[in-house]
Structures are given as C-alpha cells and as structure tokens.
mmCIF file of C-alpha atoms in Angstrom:
data_model
loop_
_atom_site.group_PDB
_atom_site.id
_atom_site.type_symbol
_atom_site.label_atom_id
_atom_site.label_comp_id
_atom_site.label_asym_id
_atom_site.label_seq_id
_atom_site.Cartn_x
_atom_site.Cartn_y
_atom_site.Cartn_z
ATOM 1 C CA MET A 1 -9.753 -22.835 13.684
ATOM 2 C CA PRO A 2 -7.571 -19.812 14.334
ATOM 3 C CA ALA A 3 -9.575 -16.920 15.767
ATOM 4 C CA VAL A 4 -9.270 -13.224 15.181
ATOM 5 C CA GLY A 5 -6.263 -11.907 17.129
ATOM 6 C CA GLU A 6 -4.358 -15.217 16.995
ATOM 7 C CA ALA A 7 -1.253 -16.023 14.958
ATOM 8 C CA ALA A 8 -2.029 -17.634 11.617
ATOM 9 C CA PRO A 9 -0.704 -21.254 11.394
ATOM 10 C CA ASP A 10 2.276 -21.381 9.078
ATOM 11 C CA PHE A 11 2.259 -23.746 6.117
ATOM 12 C CA GLU A 12 3.974 -24.406 2.846
ATOM 13 C CA LEU A 13 2.101 -25.562 -0.327
ATOM 14 C CA LEU A 14 2.877 -25.742 -4.012
ATOM 15 C CA ASN A 15 1.222 -23.190 -6.315
ATOM 16 C CA GLN A 16 -0.173 -24.006 -9.769
ATOM 17 C CA TYR A 17 3.417 -23.852 -11.175
ATOM 18 C CA GLY A 18 4.849 -26.244 -8.610
ATOM 19 C CA GLU A 19 6.603 -23.428 -6.724
ATOM 20 C CA PRO A 20 6.551 -23.600 -2.937
ATOM 21 C CA VAL A 21 4.679 -20.797 -1.154
ATOM 22 C CA ARG A 22 5.259 -20.439 2.580
ATOM 23 C CA LEU A 23 2.906 -18.220 4.579
ATOM 24 C CA SER A 24 5.693 -16.929 6.924
ATOM 25 C CA GLU A 25 7.705 -15.707 3.918
ATOM 26 C CA LEU A 26 4.911 -13.273 3.155
ATOM 27 C CA ARG A 27 5.320 -11.407 6.476
ATOM 28 C CA GLY A 28 5.326 -7.706 5.860
ATOM 29 C CA ARG A 29 2.262 -7.958 3.575
ATOM 30 C CA ASN A 30 -1.321 -8.697 4.252
ATOM 31 C CA VAL A 31 -2.542 -12.154 3.084
ATOM 32 C CA VAL A 32 -5.997 -13.278 2.093
ATOM 33 C CA LEU A 33 -6.442 -17.031 2.306
ATOM 34 C CA VAL A 34 -9.488 -18.171 0.310
ATOM 35 C CA PHE A 35 -10.220 -21.873 0.885
ATOM 36 C CA PHE A 36 -12.583 -23.261 -1.745
ATOM 37 C CA PRO A 37 -14.005 -26.763 -2.300
ATOM 38 C CA PHE A 38 -12.919 -27.648 -5.838
ATOM 39 C CA ALA A 39 -11.477 -26.124 -9.012
ATOM 40 C CA PHE A 40 -13.899 -25.720 -11.900
ATOM 41 C CA SER A 41 -17.021 -25.855 -9.646
ATOM 42 C CA GLY A 42 -19.687 -23.232 -10.202
ATOM 43 C CA ILE A 43 -19.815 -21.279 -6.914
ATOM 44 C CA CYS A 44 -16.036 -21.425 -6.496
ATOM 45 C CA THR A 45 -15.468 -20.076 -9.971
ATOM 46 C CA GLY A 46 -17.903 -17.241 -9.342
ATOM 47 C CA GLU A 47 -16.161 -16.312 -6.117
ATOM 48 C CA LEU A 48 -12.651 -16.462 -7.555
ATOM 49 C CA CYS A 49 -13.681 -14.549 -10.698
ATOM 50 C CA GLU A 50 -15.041 -11.789 -8.458
ATOM 51 C CA ILE A 51 -11.607 -11.599 -6.747
ATOM 52 C CA ARG A 52 -9.932 -11.645 -10.248
ATOM 53 C CA ASP A 53 -12.145 -8.805 -11.438
ATOM 54 C CA ASN A 54 -11.529 -6.725 -8.298
ATOM 55 C CA LEU A 55 -7.825 -7.647 -7.707
ATOM 56 C CA ALA A 56 -6.988 -3.915 -7.437
ATOM 57 C CA LEU A 57 -8.923 -3.828 -4.121
ATOM 58 C CA PHE A 58 -6.533 -6.348 -2.664
ATOM 59 C CA GLU A 59 -3.431 -4.825 -4.279
ATOM 60 C CA ASP A 60 -4.361 -1.409 -2.885
ATOM 61 C CA ALA A 61 -4.426 -3.011 0.591
ATOM 62 C CA ASP A 62 -1.009 -4.575 -0.091
ATOM 63 C CA ALA A 63 -2.693 -7.995 0.250
ATOM 64 C CA VAL A 64 -1.562 -11.202 -1.403
ATOM 65 C CA VAL A 65 -4.473 -13.505 -2.442
ATOM 66 C CA LEU A 66 -3.914 -17.194 -2.067
ATOM 67 C CA GLY A 67 -6.687 -19.576 -3.250
ATOM 68 C CA ILE A 68 -6.422 -23.042 -1.580
ATOM 69 C CA SER A 69 -8.232 -26.270 -2.413
ATOM 70 C CA VAL A 70 -7.519 -29.970 -2.202
ATOM 71 C CA ASP A 71 -6.989 -30.167 -5.923
ATOM 72 C CA SER A 72 -3.601 -31.062 -7.437
ATOM 73 C CA LYS A 73 -1.189 -28.394 -8.732
ATOM 74 C CA PHE A 74 -2.065 -29.657 -12.274
ATOM 75 C CA ALA A 75 -5.753 -28.986 -11.789
ATOM 76 C CA GLN A 76 -4.971 -25.685 -10.181
ATOM 77 C CA ARG A 77 -2.828 -24.668 -13.136
ATOM 78 C CA ALA A 78 -5.495 -25.607 -15.690
ATOM 79 C CA TYR A 79 -8.139 -23.787 -13.647
ATOM 80 C CA ALA A 80 -5.972 -20.609 -13.292
ATOM 81 C CA GLU A 81 -5.201 -20.576 -16.999
ATOM 82 C CA LYS A 82 -8.812 -21.070 -18.001
ATOM 83 C CA GLU A 83 -10.157 -18.367 -15.756
ATOM 84 C CA GLY A 84 -7.221 -15.892 -16.032
ATOM 85 C CA TYR A 85 -6.413 -15.819 -12.333
ATOM 86 C CA ALA A 86 -3.377 -13.644 -11.618
ATOM 87 C CA PHE A 87 -2.942 -14.902 -8.085
ATOM 88 C CA ASP A 88 -1.634 -18.198 -6.707
ATOM 89 C CA LEU A 89 -3.843 -21.248 -6.372
ATOM 90 C CA LEU A 90 -2.325 -23.609 -3.814
ATOM 91 C CA ALA A 91 -2.610 -27.395 -3.883
ATOM 92 C CA ASP A 92 -3.544 -28.780 -0.485
ATOM 93 C CA PHE A 93 -3.456 -32.155 -2.140
ATOM 94 C CA TRP A 94 -1.146 -34.275 -0.042
ATOM 95 C CA PRO A 95 -1.394 -34.926 2.817
ATOM 96 C CA HIS A 96 -4.960 -34.456 1.634
ATOM 97 C CA GLY A 97 -6.421 -31.307 3.145
ATOM 98 C CA ALA A 98 -3.730 -30.927 5.829
ATOM 99 C CA VAL A 99 -3.674 -27.111 5.677
ATOM 100 C CA ALA A 100 -7.463 -26.878 5.482
ATOM 101 C CA GLY A 101 -7.391 -29.050 8.622
ATOM 102 C CA GLN A 102 -4.987 -26.610 10.329
ATOM 103 C CA TYR A 103 -7.453 -23.846 9.649
ATOM 104 C CA GLY A 104 -10.483 -25.877 10.715
ATOM 105 C CA VAL A 105 -12.132 -25.881 7.330
ATOM 106 C CA PHE A 106 -11.475 -29.423 6.136
ATOM 107 C CA ASP A 107 -14.630 -31.568 5.796
ATOM 108 C CA PRO A 108 -13.410 -35.244 6.084
ATOM 109 C CA GLY A 109 -16.872 -36.563 5.084
ATOM 110 C CA SER A 110 -16.600 -34.982 1.619
ATOM 111 C CA GLY A 111 -12.848 -34.722 1.360
ATOM 112 C CA MET A 112 -12.939 -31.074 0.534
ATOM 113 C CA ALA A 113 -12.213 -27.655 2.100
ATOM 114 C CA ARG A 114 -15.197 -25.613 3.192
ATOM 115 C CA ARG A 115 -15.558 -21.955 2.004
ATOM 116 C CA GLY A 116 -13.331 -20.279 4.565
ATOM 117 C CA THR A 117 -11.624 -16.923 4.294
ATOM 118 C CA PHE A 118 -8.866 -15.775 6.623
ATOM 119 C CA ILE A 119 -7.356 -12.270 6.309
ATOM 120 C CA ILE A 120 -3.959 -12.079 7.957
ATOM 121 C CA ASP A 121 -2.147 -8.823 8.639
ATOM 122 C CA ALA A 122 1.434 -8.042 7.862
ATOM 123 C CA GLY A 123 2.492 -9.307 11.262
ATOM 124 C CA GLY A 124 0.941 -12.736 10.715
ATOM 125 C CA ILE A 125 -2.153 -12.137 12.951
ATOM 126 C CA VAL A 126 -5.612 -13.257 11.816
ATOM 127 C CA ARG A 127 -7.826 -10.122 11.486
ATOM 128 C CA TYR A 128 -10.932 -11.567 9.734
ATOM 129 C CA VAL A 129 -12.497 -15.012 9.499
ATOM 130 C CA VAL A 130 -15.612 -16.163 7.730
ATOM 131 C CA VAL A 131 -16.728 -19.736 6.912
ATOM 132 C CA ASN A 132 -19.814 -20.140 4.745
ATOM 133 C CA PRO A 133 -22.146 -23.107 4.715
ATOM 134 C CA ARG A 134 -21.865 -25.563 1.854
ATOM 135 C CA GLY A 135 -23.430 -24.169 -1.275
ATOM 136 C CA GLN A 136 -23.404 -20.500 -0.094
ATOM 137 C CA ALA A 137 -21.047 -18.050 -1.793
ATOM 138 C CA ARG A 138 -19.106 -15.495 0.273
ATOM 139 C CA ASP A 139 -20.280 -11.910 0.311
ATOM 140 C CA PHE A 140 -17.636 -9.808 -1.435
ATOM 141 C CA ALA A 141 -18.577 -6.807 0.746
ATOM 142 C CA GLY A 142 -16.923 -8.689 3.611
ATOM 143 C CA TYR A 143 -13.591 -8.476 1.870
ATOM 144 C CA ARG A 144 -13.927 -4.698 1.375
ATOM 145 C CA ALA A 145 -14.737 -4.112 5.032
ATOM 146 C CA ALA A 146 -11.993 -6.391 6.308
ATOM 147 C CA LEU A 147 -9.340 -4.905 4.019
ATOM 148 C CA ALA A 148 -10.370 -1.360 4.945
ATOM 149 C CA GLY A 149 -9.998 -2.402 8.613
ATOM 150 C CA LEU A 150 -6.414 -3.458 8.054
ATOM 151 C CA ALA A 151 -5.402 0.182 7.545
ATOM 152 C CA GLY A 152 -6.158 0.815 11.200
ATOM 153 C CA ASN A 153 -3.834 -1.961 12.470
#
C-alpha cells in the first residue's frame, strides 16, 4: 500500500464509457481515488452519493474523483447512470483487481476491493490514505480535511 509521501502507482483503467483513464495523465490536478467493493451495494451507494452531492468540494480543490471497483465497465455505466454520478467510475475488472492490488486494498478472499481512499496531489504524491473495515462507511469529514490540507502543499 502506498504511504503518505510516496509516489502513487500509475495505472490505466477503462471508465464507464470504455475510455481509458491513466493516472499519470492527470498530473497537474489533485486526484481522489475511491476504491469501493461493488456497484449497486448499499454502503457504496451511500458513500458515492455523498461525493456526488458534494462534488463542488472536490472541484474547488481542483480534484478529480475516480471511483474504482472490480465491476465491469458495463456495470459501472449502469450504476453511474442510475445514481447520476458526474465523475468517472473505473473498471478494475481484468486482470481482476490488479489496481486495487497495487494499492493494497484488494481482498482475494472475497474478490473485491476494500474501502480505500487515496488523495494524490498535483505532483503525483499520496497525501492522504484511509482504509475502512468491511461494512464501515468512510467519514466524509476526512475528505474535507484532506482536501483543505492540499492547499498547503
């Protein structure tokens, strides 16, 4: 798992529209990686809807939000359309959970990503990491504090 102060591992995944998204191509902007277990699940939906409803907080911090799960791009697209997400959902579908594995949040026993959040600054350095236990939603206040801290970097 990349630690605070380390370079974020680069990756490329397809978004819900089948378009490639490469982390290194987002340099110059802050990036919030939100790993979640599965599309359409209760806690995940609540967390992503909270981001959707507070997207201005991320935009004000010049932060790109990328939701990542092991679901296919087709499931991600249906999920994004149903919930009205205006940010990319990335499919870590094949090789199954490879990016979640790079970030230390893949659970091979269940085949899903754990609830991990990585906030990466414009230079590609990890500035915030939190991984929640299974079944426990992330505290949105953590996003606010971490994004506010980016202004000082």
